[in-house]
Coordinates of C-alpha atoms in Angstrom, one line a residue:
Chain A
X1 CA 42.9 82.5 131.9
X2 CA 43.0 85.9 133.4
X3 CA 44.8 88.7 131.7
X4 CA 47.8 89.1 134.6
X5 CA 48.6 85.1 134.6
X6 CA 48.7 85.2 130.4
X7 CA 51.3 88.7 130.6
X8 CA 53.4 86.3 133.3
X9 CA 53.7 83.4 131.1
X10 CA 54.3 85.7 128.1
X11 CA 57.1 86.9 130.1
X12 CA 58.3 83.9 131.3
X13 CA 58.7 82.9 128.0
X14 CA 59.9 86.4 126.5
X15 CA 63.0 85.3 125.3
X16 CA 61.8 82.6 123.3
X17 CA 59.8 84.8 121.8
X18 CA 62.3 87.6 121.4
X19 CA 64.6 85.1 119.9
X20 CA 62.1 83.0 117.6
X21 CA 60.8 86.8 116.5
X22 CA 64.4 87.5 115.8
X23 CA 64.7 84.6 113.5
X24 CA 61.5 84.7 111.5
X25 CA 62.1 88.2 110.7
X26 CA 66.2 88.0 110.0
X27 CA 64.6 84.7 107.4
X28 CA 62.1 87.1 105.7
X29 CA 64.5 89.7 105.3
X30 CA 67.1 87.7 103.9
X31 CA 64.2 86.8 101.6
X32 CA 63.8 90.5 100.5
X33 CA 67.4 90.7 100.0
X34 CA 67.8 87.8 97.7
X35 CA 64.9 89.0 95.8
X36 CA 66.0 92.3 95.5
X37 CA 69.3 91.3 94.5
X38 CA 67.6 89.5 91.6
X39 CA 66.7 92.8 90.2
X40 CA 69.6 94.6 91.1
X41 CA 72.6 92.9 91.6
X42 CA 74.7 93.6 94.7
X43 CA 78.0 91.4 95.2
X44 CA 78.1 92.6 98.9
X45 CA 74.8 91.3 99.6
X46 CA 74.9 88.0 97.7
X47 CA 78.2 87.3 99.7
X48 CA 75.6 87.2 102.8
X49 CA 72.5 85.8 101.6
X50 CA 74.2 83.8 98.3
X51 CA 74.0 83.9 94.7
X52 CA 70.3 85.0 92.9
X53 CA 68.4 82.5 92.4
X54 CA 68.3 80.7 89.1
X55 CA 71.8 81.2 88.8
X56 CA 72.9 78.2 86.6
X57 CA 76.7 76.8 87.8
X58 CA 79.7 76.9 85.8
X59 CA 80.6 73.5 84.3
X60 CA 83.4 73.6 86.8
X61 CA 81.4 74.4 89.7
X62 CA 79.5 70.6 89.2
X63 CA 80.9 69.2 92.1
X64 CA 79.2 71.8 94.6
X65 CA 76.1 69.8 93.7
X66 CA 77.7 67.3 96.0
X67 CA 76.2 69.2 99.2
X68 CA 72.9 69.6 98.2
X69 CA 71.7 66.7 97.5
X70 CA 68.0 67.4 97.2
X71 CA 67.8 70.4 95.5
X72 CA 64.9 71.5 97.2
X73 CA 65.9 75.3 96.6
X74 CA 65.0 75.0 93.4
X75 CA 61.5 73.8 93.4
X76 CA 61.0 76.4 96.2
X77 CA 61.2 79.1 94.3
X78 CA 57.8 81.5 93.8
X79 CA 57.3 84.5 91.7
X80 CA 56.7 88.1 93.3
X81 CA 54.3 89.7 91.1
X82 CA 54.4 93.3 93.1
X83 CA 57.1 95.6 92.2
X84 CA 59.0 93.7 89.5
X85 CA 61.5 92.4 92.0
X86 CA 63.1 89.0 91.1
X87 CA 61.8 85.5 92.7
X88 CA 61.4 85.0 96.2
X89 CA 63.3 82.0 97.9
X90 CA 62.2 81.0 101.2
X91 CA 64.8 78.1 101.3
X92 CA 67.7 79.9 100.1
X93 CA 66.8 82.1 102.8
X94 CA 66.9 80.0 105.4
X95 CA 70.0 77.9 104.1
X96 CA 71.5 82.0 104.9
X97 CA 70.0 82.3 108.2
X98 CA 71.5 78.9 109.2
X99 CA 75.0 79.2 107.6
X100 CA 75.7 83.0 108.2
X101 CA 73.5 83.7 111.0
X102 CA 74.5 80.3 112.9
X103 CA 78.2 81.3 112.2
X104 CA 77.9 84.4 113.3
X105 CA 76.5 83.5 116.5
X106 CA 79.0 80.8 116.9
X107 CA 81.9 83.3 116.8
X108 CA 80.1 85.7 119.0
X109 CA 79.5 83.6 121.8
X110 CA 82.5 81.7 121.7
X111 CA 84.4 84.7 122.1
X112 CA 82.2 85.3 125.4
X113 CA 83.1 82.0 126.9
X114 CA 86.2 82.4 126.4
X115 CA 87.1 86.3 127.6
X116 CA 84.3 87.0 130.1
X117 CA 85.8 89.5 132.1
X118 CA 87.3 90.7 129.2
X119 CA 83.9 91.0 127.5
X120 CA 82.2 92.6 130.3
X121 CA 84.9 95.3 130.8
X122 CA 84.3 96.4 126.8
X123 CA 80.7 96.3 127.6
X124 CA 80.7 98.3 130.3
X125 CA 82.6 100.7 128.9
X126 CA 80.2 100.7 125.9
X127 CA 77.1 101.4 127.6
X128 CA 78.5 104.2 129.3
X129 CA 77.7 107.5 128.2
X130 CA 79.1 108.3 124.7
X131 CA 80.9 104.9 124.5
X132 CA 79.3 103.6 121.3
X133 CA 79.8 106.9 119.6
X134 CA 83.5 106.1 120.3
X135 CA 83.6 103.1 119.6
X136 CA 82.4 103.7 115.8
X137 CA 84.7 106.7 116.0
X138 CA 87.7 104.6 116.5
X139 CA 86.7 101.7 114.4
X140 CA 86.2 104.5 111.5
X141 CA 89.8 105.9 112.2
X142 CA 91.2 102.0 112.8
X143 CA 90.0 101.2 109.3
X144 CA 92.2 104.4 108.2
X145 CA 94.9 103.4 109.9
X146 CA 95.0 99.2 108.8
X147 CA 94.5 100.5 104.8
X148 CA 97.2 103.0 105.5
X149 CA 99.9 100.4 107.2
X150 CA 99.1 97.6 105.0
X151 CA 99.3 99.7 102.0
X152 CA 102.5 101.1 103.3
X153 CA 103.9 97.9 104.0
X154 CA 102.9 96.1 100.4
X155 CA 105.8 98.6 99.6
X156 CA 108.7 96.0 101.6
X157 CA 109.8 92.6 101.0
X158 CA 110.6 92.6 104.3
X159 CA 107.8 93.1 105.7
X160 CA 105.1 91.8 103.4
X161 CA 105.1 88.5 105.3
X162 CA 103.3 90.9 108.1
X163 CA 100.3 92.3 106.5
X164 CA 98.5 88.7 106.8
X165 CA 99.3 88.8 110.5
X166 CA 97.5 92.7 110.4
X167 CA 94.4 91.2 108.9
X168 CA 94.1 88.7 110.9
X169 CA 94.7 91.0 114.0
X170 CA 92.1 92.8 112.7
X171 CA 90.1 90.3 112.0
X172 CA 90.2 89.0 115.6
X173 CA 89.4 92.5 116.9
X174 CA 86.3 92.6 115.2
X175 CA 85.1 89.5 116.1
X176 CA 85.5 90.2 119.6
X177 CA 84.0 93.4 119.2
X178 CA 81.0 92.2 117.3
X179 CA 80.6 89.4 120.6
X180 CA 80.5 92.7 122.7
X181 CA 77.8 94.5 120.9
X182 CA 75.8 91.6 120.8
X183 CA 76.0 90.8 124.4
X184 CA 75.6 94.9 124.8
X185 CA 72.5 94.5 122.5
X186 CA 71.3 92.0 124.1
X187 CA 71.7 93.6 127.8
X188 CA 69.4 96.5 125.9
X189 CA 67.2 93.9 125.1
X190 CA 66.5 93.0 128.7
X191 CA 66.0 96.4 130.3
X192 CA 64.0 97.8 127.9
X193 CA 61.7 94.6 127.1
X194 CA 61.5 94.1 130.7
X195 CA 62.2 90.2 130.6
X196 CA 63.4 87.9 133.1
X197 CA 66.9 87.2 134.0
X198 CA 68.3 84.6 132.0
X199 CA 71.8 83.3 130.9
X200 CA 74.3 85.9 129.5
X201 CA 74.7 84.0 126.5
X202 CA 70.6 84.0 125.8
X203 CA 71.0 87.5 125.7
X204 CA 74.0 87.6 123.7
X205 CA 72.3 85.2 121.4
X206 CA 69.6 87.9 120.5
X207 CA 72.0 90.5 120.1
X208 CA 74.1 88.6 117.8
X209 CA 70.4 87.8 115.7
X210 CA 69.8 91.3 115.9
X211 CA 73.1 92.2 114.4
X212 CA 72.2 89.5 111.4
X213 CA 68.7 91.2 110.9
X214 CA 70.7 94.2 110.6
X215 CA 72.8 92.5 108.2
X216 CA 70.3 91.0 105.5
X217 CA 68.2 94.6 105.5
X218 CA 67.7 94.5 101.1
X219 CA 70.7 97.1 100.5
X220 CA 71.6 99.1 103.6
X221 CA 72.2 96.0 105.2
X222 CA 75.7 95.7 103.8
X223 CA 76.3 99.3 105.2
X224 CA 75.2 98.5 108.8
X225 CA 77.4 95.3 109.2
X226 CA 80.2 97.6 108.3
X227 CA 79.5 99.7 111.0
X228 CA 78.7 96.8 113.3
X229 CA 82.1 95.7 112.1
X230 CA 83.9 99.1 112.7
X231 CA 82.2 99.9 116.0
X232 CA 83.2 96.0 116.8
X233 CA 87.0 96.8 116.0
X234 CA 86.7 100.2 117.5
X235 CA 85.6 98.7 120.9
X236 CA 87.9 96.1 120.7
X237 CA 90.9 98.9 120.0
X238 CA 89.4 101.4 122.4
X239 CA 89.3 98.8 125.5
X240 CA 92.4 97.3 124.3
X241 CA 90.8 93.9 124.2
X242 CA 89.0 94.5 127.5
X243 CA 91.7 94.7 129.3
X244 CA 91.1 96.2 132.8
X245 CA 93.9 98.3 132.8
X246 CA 93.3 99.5 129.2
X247 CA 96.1 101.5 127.6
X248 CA 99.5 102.5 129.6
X249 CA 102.9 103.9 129.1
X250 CA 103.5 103.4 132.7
X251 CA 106.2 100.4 132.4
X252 CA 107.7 102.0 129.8
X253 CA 108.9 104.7 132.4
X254 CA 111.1 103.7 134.2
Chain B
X1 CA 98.6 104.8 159.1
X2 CA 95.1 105.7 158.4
X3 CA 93.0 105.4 155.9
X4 CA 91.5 108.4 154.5
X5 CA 87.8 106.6 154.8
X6 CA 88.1 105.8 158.4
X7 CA 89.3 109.5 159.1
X8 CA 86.0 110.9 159.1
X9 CA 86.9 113.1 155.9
X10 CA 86.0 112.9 152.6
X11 CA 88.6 113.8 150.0
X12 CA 88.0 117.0 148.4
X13 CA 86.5 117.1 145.0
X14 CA 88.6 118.3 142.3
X15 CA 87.7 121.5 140.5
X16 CA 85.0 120.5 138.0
X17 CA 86.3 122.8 135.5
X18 CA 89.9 121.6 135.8
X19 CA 88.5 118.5 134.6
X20 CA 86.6 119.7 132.2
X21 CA 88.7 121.7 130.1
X22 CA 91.4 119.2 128.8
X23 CA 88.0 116.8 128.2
X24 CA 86.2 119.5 126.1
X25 CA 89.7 120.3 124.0
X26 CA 90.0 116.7 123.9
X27 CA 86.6 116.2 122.5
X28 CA 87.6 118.9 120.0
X29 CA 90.5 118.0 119.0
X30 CA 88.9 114.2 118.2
X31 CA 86.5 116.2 115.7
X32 CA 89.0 118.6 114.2
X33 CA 91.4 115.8 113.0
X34 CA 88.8 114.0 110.7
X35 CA 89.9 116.6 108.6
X36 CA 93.3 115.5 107.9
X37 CA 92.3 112.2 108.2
X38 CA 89.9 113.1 105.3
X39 CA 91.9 115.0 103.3
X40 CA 95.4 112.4 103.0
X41 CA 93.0 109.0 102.6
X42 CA 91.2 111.1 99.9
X43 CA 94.5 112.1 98.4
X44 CA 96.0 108.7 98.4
X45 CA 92.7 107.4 96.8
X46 CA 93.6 109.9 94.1
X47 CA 96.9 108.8 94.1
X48 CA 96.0 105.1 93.8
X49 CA 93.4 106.0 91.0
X50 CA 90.6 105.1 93.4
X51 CA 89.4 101.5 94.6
X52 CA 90.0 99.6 91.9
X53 CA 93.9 101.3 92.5
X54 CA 93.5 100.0 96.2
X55 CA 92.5 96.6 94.9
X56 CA 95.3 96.1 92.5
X57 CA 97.3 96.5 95.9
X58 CA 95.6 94.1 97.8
X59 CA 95.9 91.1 94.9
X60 CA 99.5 92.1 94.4
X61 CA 100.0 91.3 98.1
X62 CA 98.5 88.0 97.8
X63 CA 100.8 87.6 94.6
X64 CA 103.9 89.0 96.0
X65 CA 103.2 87.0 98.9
X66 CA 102.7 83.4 97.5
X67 CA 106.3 84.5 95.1
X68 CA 107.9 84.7 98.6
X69 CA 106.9 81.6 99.8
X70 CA 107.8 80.0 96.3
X71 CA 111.1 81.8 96.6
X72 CA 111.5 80.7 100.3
X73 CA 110.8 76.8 99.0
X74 CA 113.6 77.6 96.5
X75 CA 110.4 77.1 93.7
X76 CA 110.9 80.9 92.2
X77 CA 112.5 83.5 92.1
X78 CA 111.8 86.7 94.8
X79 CA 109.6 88.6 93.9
X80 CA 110.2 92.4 93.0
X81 CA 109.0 95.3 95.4
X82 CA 107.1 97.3 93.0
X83 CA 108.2 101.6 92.6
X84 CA 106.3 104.0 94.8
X85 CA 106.8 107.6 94.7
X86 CA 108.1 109.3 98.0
X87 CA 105.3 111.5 98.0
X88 CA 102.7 108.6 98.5
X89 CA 104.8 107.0 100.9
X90 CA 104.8 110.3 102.7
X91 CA 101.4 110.2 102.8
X92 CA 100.5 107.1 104.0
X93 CA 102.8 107.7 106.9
X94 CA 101.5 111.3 107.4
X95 CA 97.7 109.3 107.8
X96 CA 99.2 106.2 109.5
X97 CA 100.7 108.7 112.5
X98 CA 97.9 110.9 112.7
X99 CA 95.3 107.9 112.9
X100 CA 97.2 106.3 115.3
X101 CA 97.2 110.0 116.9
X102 CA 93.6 110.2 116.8
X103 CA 92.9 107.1 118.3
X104 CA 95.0 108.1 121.6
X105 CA 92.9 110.3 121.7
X106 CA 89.6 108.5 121.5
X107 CA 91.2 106.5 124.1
X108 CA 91.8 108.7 126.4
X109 CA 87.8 109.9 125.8
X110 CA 86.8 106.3 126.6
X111 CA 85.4 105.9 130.0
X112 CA 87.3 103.5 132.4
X113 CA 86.6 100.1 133.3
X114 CA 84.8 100.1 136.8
X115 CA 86.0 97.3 139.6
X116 CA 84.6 94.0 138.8
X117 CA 81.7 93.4 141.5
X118 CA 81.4 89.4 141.7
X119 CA 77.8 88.1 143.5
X120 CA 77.8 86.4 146.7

């Protein structure tokens, strides 16, 4: 096979590739994470991945048992002689990868199909020059603002039935902002990797991988979803949803 | 009427620096008010008696919260708002405004959304 008919067929299948790379290396990360957090405990992190391993359950918790049938986690559990960091656990790995990293990409591309234009004006204005900066920017100053309203409002009985309503606005906004980034990622992906044209939500699909591999990095993983997350509900904030016309007081002059 | 297009004219170019100079204080002035920002979130930490302060907020939410739905069920009594000294409150509205100032702002430096182009 000559050496220009191999590079085509590598990228023809340069997505599969990008995403099954993506996915090999988000499942050995999350295996550095939960091995890490074996050593040194980090609730943050064992909220992504799950608990250490060996972690007996409660005598209350025996019903969990219900959905894992098997048990092969346990009997897939190896030491890791080299640096005195705590078992590693392929499986509990991969249970992470396919719960938290499938959800994730779930959300994400839903919230494509279902706001396209709305998604490709935040996009836009994202890859434009200084538009992540002000994304995270905003998504810093948002956080601010939620913790400062919600605080303000735990202070009412009138209004306490709101702040649920502000979390879950909040909530939203990062979602759809965290969709954005992955489909920007993803665009990224394309130009700089040079691979063919394929579907939108391929794309998006690696970004949203590449967010999780951000996610399970042993430590400063927890720090970069955060600013995945801000930069997500910046965007979202910043774009006003992705609204075309984007922020006006116009109607209100009349 | 014509349009400008067809009149052989191109409309004149704004002065660059007319443009530029609200931008550039804009751009400063999105900088300069971390500061504030800063200073009253750090101050109502303090206040609070840091995160675990903050936390005890957020579960008496979910508390105060589940003793209003009790009370709306007629199951309970309604629950108390808990004291708060002025000065906090002042503060959280102080941050509150100027966050919601700052992010104007930052809206304002966001470029805008270009026509949609649609292929053929």
């Amino acid at each position: 096979m000559s050496d220009s008919t191999r590079t085509r067929s590598l990228r023809r299948y340069g997505w599969a590739i990008l995403i099954g790379v993506l996915a090999v290396v988000g499942i050995l990360l999350a295996v550095a994470d939960i091995s890490a957090g074996n050593r040194w405990p980090n609730p943050m992190s064992q909220a992504l991945v799950g608990p250490a391993t060996g972690a007996t359950p409660a005598p209350n918790q025996t019903q969990a048992f219900r959905f894992d049938r098997s048990r092969v986690g346990d009997r897939l559990i190896f030491d890791f002689p080299v640096g005195g960091l705590g078992p590693l656990s392929p499986y509990q790995a991969l249970r992470a990868f396919l719960t938290n990293g499938a959800g994730l990409v779930l959300l994400a591309l839903a919230a494509l199909v279902i706001f396209p234009s709305r998604a490709r004006n935040a996009v836009e204005r994202l890859e434009a020059r200084r538009g992540a900066e002000i994304a995270l920017g905003a998504g810093i100053v948002m956080v601010l603002l939620t913790l400062a309203a919600v605080t303000l409002l735990r202070f009412t009985l009138l209004f306490l039935a709101v702040v649920p309503l502000v979390l879950l606005v909040a909530l939203v906004a990062g979602l759809f902002g965290v969709a954005c980034i992955s489909l920007a990622i993803g665009r990224l992906l394309h130009h700089r990797l040079r691979l063919p044209n394929v579907h939108p939500l391929i794309a998006a699909l690696a970004g949203a991988l590449v967010v999780f591999d951000l996610a399970v990095i042993p430590y400063a993983g927890v720090f970069a979803l955060a600013a995945v997350a801000m930069a997500g509900i910046g965007l979202a904030v910043v774009t006003r949803f992705g609204s075309a016309s984007g922020w006006s007081f116009v109607d209100l002059d009349f | 009427m014509q349009a400008p297009a067809s009149s052989g004219r191109l409309s004149p170019i704004p002065p660059q620096s007319a443009h530029l100079a609200p931008s550039r204080t804009r751009d400063r002035r999105a900088w300069t008010l971390l500061a504030p920002e800063a200073i009253l979130a750090t101050f109502i930490l303090w206040y609070l008696s840091g995160l675990d302060g903050l936390g005890s907020i957020a579960s008496g939410i979910a508390g105060d919260l589940q003793g209003l739905a009790g009370w709306g069920s007629g199951s309970g009594p309604l629950p108390s708002v808990p004291p708060v000294d002025v000065l906090l409150l002042l503060a959280l509205i102080a941050l509150t405004a100027i966050a919601a100032y700052h992010l104007s702002i930052l809206i304002q430096l966001t470029p805008q959304a270009m026509p949609t182009r649609r292929r053929a």
